[in-house]
C-alpha positions as MATLAB code, in Angstrom:
seq = 'MTQDNGDVDSLVRKRIRALRVAQGWSLEELAGRANISQSSLSRIENGQRRLALDQLVILARALDTSLDQLVETASDDVVTSPMIDGAHGLMRWPMKGEPGMSVVRQRMTEPPPDNPARMRAHPGREWLVVLSGTATLMLGHRRFRVETNQAAEFPTMLPHAIGADGGPCEILGIFDRDARRGHQRDGDSERTGD';
ca = [
      -0.359    0.098   -0.141;
       1.404    3.035   -0.749;
       0.304    6.851   -0.198;
       0.373    9.765   -2.950;
       1.693   13.068   -2.103;
      -1.181   14.458   -0.858;
      -1.517   11.697    1.669;
       2.127   12.214    2.788;
       1.688   15.961    3.088;
      -1.449   16.207    5.170;
      -0.024   13.431    7.530;
       3.163   15.526    8.299;
       1.292   18.566    8.795;
      -0.845   17.041   11.467;
       2.006   15.476   13.305;
       4.026   19.163   13.557;
       0.632   20.657   14.965;
       0.296   16.953   17.218;
       3.938   17.375   18.280;
       3.105   20.928   18.908;
       0.191   20.426   21.075;
       1.665   17.195   23.203;
       4.509   19.449   24.201;
       1.674   22.206   25.515;
       3.386   25.149   23.330;
       1.470   27.628   21.309;
       2.302   28.613   17.595;
       4.308   31.535   18.755;
       6.431   28.894   21.151;
       7.516   26.715   18.458;
       7.633   29.201   16.167;
      10.545   31.084   18.267;
      12.337   27.561   18.618;
      12.127   27.097   14.917;
      13.071   30.647   14.260;
      10.312   30.646   11.610;
       7.312   33.383   11.749;
       4.269   32.432   13.549;
       2.112   33.022   10.584;
       4.530   30.797    8.708;
       3.996   27.790   11.396;
       0.516   28.400   11.409;
       0.485   28.094    7.595;
       2.415   25.097    7.333;
       0.240   23.345    9.969;
      -3.182   24.676    7.761;
      -1.927   23.536    4.648;
      -1.766   26.998    2.970;
       2.045   26.888    2.412;
       4.317   24.429    1.052;
       6.033   22.275    3.199;
       9.916   22.811    2.330;
      12.568   20.499    3.542;
      14.654   23.349    5.069;
      11.819   24.047    7.015;
      11.117   20.402    8.183;
      14.494   19.829    9.564;
      14.428   23.254   11.469;
      10.682   22.098   13.032;
      11.613   18.254   13.801;
      14.632   19.537   15.651;
      12.391   22.526   17.439;
      10.096   19.072   18.438;
      12.894   16.876   19.136;
      11.869   14.544   16.997;
      14.044   13.453   13.775;
      13.206   14.268   10.141;
      12.929   10.627    9.438;
      10.021   10.295   12.208;
       8.413   13.522   10.860;
       7.753   12.234    7.361;
       7.269    8.155    7.779;
       4.424    6.647    6.283;
       2.733    3.673    7.716;
       4.118    0.491    6.893;
       2.242   -2.609    5.906;
       4.008   -5.092    8.226;
       2.119   -3.835   11.114;
       1.460   -7.214   13.165;
       4.311   -9.096   14.526;
       3.760  -12.584   15.231;
       5.861  -13.864   18.328;
       8.942  -16.135   18.424;
       8.192  -19.153   20.982;
      10.882  -20.385   22.978;
       9.263  -23.681   23.955;
      12.401  -24.667   26.174;
      11.873  -21.692   28.694;
       7.971  -20.847   28.173;
       9.110  -17.584   26.666;
       7.374  -16.055   23.486;
       9.417  -13.201   22.302;
       8.464   -9.968   19.839;
      11.229   -7.861   18.319;
      10.072   -4.146   18.090;
      10.860   -2.910   14.789;
      10.926    0.764   15.358;
      13.456    0.441   17.857;
      16.228   -2.794   16.041;
      17.689   -4.549   19.249;
      14.662   -4.126   21.503;
      12.162   -7.335   22.454;
       9.364   -7.865   24.243;
       8.807  -11.129   26.173;
       6.311  -12.769   27.678;
       6.762  -14.977   30.713;
       5.096  -17.111   33.014;
       7.206  -17.478   36.363;
       5.694  -20.090   39.126;
       9.232  -20.244   40.906;
      10.321  -17.684   43.664;
      13.554  -15.615   42.565;
      17.213  -17.564   43.882;
      17.700  -16.823   47.235;
      21.557  -17.183   46.911;
      22.959  -13.743   45.542;
      25.211  -16.037   43.874;
      22.574  -17.257   40.652;
      21.723  -13.313   40.443;
      22.953  -11.903   37.301;
      24.360   -8.947   35.968;
      24.851   -7.655   32.451;
      24.763   -3.975   30.386;
      21.566   -3.264   29.460;
      18.210   -2.155   30.548;
      14.959   -3.908   31.565;
      11.526   -2.772   32.047;
       8.834   -5.121   33.263;
       4.990   -5.095   33.958;
       3.357   -7.807   36.014;
      -0.012   -8.839   34.054;
      -0.903  -11.282   36.722;
      -0.129  -12.569   40.394;
       2.580  -10.648   42.244;
       6.812  -10.929   41.347;
       8.864  -10.589   43.587;
      12.031   -8.744   42.026;
      15.615   -8.583   43.229;
      17.859   -6.151   43.100;
      21.570   -6.495   44.785;
      20.463   -6.862   48.352;
      17.031   -5.144   47.768;
      14.286   -7.021   47.513;
      10.724   -5.531   45.622;
       7.501   -7.286   45.557;
       5.692   -5.920   42.141;
       2.143   -6.571   41.834;
      -0.375   -7.266   38.980;
      -0.352   -4.082   36.674;
       2.444   -2.434   38.216;
       5.837   -1.705   36.303;
       9.553   -2.045   37.273;
      12.495   -0.392   35.305;
      16.364   -1.045   36.244;
      19.424   -1.153   34.823;
      20.667   -4.541   34.556;
      24.518   -4.274   35.989;
      22.802   -4.312   38.919;
      22.763   -8.150   40.072;
      19.390   -8.673   39.605;
      16.835  -11.802   39.301;
      12.598  -11.814   39.008;
      10.497  -14.600   40.566;
       6.880  -15.382   41.502;
       5.812  -14.531   44.758;
       3.243  -16.707   46.336;
       2.010  -18.392   43.240;
       1.965  -18.170   39.741;
       2.745  -14.886   38.078;
       2.897  -13.628   34.275;
       5.156  -10.678   33.308;
       5.603   -9.072   30.158;
       9.479   -7.726   29.670;
      10.506   -4.944   27.339;
      14.947   -5.633   26.881;
      17.203   -3.587   25.321;
      19.712   -4.633   22.668;
      22.530   -5.415   25.484;
      19.927   -6.791   28.012;
      18.442   -9.241   25.438;
      22.008  -10.096   24.600;
      22.917  -10.876   28.521;
      19.867  -13.172   28.388;
      20.712  -14.914   25.453;
      24.503  -15.933   26.512;
      22.854  -17.381   29.757;
      20.252  -19.608   29.052;
      20.107  -20.864   32.980;
      19.310  -16.812   33.900;
      15.708  -17.060   31.612;
      14.956  -20.148   33.870;
      15.801  -18.703   37.140;
      13.626  -15.463   36.068;
      16.632  -13.083   35.120;
];
């Protein structure tokens, strides 16, 4: 599916306005940040002025985004199927918009290890949300109870482990490239809930 130039033009104008509004900025504020006149910005947003590449670059910077993100069109491959690791009971989805990032769904039945020597540390960051049940997150010498609908985010250079607390739990985790590599290097870490 392709979009004609009119669709792309309209999409970019809507994005500029939406990003400005999301920042809570008036036309005057964004115009000042982009060093263009308020009337020019208004005409750009309303389709009364031609979109020029040089102005798009300036507006993208002022809106703290990239030109690519400002002009990208919808992709046909929106739906992603999981890769299933039956040995570890994991479903993993790659994030197309962020190469190297992946989302993992995992059901846990065992508590995290009591032995700090079994906790893992590796480069990266992890974010997780408990979908059901309660999880225990061990970070160094600290123990956190993470309940249904609560989330946790932490740097994985801290020794860490996660497991069920008082019964099975299900988590959804997001791993950056380094954290994912840390898990892939150590198959035991996934079995122990790291």
